Coordinates of C-alpha atoms in Angstrom, one line a residue:
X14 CA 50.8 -16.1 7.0
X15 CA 52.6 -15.9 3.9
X16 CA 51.5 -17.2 0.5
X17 CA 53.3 -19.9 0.6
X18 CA 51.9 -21.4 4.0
X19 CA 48.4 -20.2 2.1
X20 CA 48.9 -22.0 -1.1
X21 CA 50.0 -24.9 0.9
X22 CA 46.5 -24.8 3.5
X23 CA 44.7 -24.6 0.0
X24 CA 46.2 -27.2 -1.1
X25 CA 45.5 -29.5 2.3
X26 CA 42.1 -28.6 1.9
X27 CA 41.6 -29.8 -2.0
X28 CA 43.7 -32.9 -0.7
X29 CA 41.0 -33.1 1.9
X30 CA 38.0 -32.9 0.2
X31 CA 39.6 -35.3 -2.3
X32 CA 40.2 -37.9 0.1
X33 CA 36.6 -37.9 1.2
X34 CA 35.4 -37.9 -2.5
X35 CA 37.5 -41.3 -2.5
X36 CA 35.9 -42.8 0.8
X37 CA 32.4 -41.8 -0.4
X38 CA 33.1 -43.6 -4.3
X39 CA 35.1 -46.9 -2.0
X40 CA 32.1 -47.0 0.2
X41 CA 29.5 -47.0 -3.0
X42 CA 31.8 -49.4 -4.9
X43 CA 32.4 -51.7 -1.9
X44 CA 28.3 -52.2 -1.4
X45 CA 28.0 -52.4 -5.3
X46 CA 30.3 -55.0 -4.9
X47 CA 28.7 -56.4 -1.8
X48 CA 25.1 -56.5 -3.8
X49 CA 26.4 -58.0 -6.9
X50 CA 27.6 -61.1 -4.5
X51 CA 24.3 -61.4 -3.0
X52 CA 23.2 -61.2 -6.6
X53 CA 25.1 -64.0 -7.5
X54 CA 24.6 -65.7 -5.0
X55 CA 20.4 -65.7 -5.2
X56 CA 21.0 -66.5 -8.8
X57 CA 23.0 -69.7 -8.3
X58 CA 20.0 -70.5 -5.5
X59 CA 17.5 -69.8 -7.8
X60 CA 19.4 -71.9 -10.3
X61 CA 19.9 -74.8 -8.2
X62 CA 15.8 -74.5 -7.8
X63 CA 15.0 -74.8 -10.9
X64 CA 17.7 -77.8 -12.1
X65 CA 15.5 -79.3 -9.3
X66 CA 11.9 -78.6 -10.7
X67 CA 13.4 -79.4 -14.2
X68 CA 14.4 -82.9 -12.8
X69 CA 11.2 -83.3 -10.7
X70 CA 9.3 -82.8 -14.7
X71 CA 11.7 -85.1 -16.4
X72 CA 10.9 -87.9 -13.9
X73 CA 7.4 -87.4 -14.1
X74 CA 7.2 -87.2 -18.2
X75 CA 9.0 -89.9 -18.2
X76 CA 7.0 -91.7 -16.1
X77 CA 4.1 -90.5 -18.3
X78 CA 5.8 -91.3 -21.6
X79 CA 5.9 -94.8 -19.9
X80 CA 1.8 -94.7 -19.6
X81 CA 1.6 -93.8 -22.8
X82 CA 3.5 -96.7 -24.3
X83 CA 2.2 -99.2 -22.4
X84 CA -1.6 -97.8 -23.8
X85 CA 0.0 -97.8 -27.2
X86 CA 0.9 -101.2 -26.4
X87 CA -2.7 -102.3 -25.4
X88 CA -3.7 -100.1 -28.7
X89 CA -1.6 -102.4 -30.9
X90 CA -3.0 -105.6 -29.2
X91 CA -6.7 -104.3 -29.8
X92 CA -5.5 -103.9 -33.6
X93 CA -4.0 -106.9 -33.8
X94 CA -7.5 -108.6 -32.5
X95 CA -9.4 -106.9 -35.0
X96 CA -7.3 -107.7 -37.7
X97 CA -7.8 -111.6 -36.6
X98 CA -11.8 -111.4 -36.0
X99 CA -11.9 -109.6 -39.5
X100 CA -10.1 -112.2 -41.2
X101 CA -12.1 -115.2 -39.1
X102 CA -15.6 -112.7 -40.6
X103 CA -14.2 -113.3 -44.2
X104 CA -13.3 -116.8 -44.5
X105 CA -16.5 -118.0 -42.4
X106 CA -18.7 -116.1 -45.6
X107 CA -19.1 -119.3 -47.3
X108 CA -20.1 -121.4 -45.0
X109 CA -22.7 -118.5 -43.4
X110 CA -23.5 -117.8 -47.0
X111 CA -25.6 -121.2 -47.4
X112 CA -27.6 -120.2 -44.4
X113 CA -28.8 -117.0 -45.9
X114 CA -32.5 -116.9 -46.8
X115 CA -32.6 -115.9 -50.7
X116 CA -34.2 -112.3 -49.9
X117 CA -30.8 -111.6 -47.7
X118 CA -29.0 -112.9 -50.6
X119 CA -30.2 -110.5 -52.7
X120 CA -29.8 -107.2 -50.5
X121 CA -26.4 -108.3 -49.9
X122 CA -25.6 -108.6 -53.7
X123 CA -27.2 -105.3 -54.3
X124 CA -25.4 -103.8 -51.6
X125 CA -22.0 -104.9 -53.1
X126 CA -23.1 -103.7 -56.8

């Protein structure tokens, strides 16, 4: 064999070993590839899950938000029929005034000094 048939098997062989370097680093890219697809697509799934649960949780705050108003609602009615009764109480002291024994008078005058 002369040296250039040996340079050239040499050089076969680094082209070789090359190649296979290349098939091993496409193989490893090509399931790094493959993983980030699955990837992407459990995250979109995941995703889609949780728009779901976040709309399941609007519907029922809302629906709780509703509860609440109507209570505040009912609140404002009770208010509003306490402000009435306390305003009947006041202008009904007169006349409840003359039917007051003189003792209860006075306890009610000292109170209010």
């Amino acid at each position: 064999m002369t040296d250039q048939e040996t340079i050239n098997v040499n050089l076969q062989r680094q082209i070789d070993m090359q190649n296979s370097r290349i098939d091993r680093v496409s193989a490893s890219v090509e399931a790094l590839v493959q993983e980030l697809r699955e990837f992407k697509n459990e995250t979109r799934e995941q995703n889609r899950m949780r728009a779901e649960e976040n709309s399941i949780l609007r519907a029922e705050s809302d629906a709780r938000i509703g509860r609440i108003e109507v209570k505040l609602d009912g609140i404002g009615n009770h208010v509003r029929n306490m402000g009435i009764m306390t305003l009947i109480g006041i202008a009904a002291m007169p006349l409840l005034w003359q039917f007051l024994k003189d003792y209860q008078k006075m306890r009610i005058m000292v109170f209010l000094d």
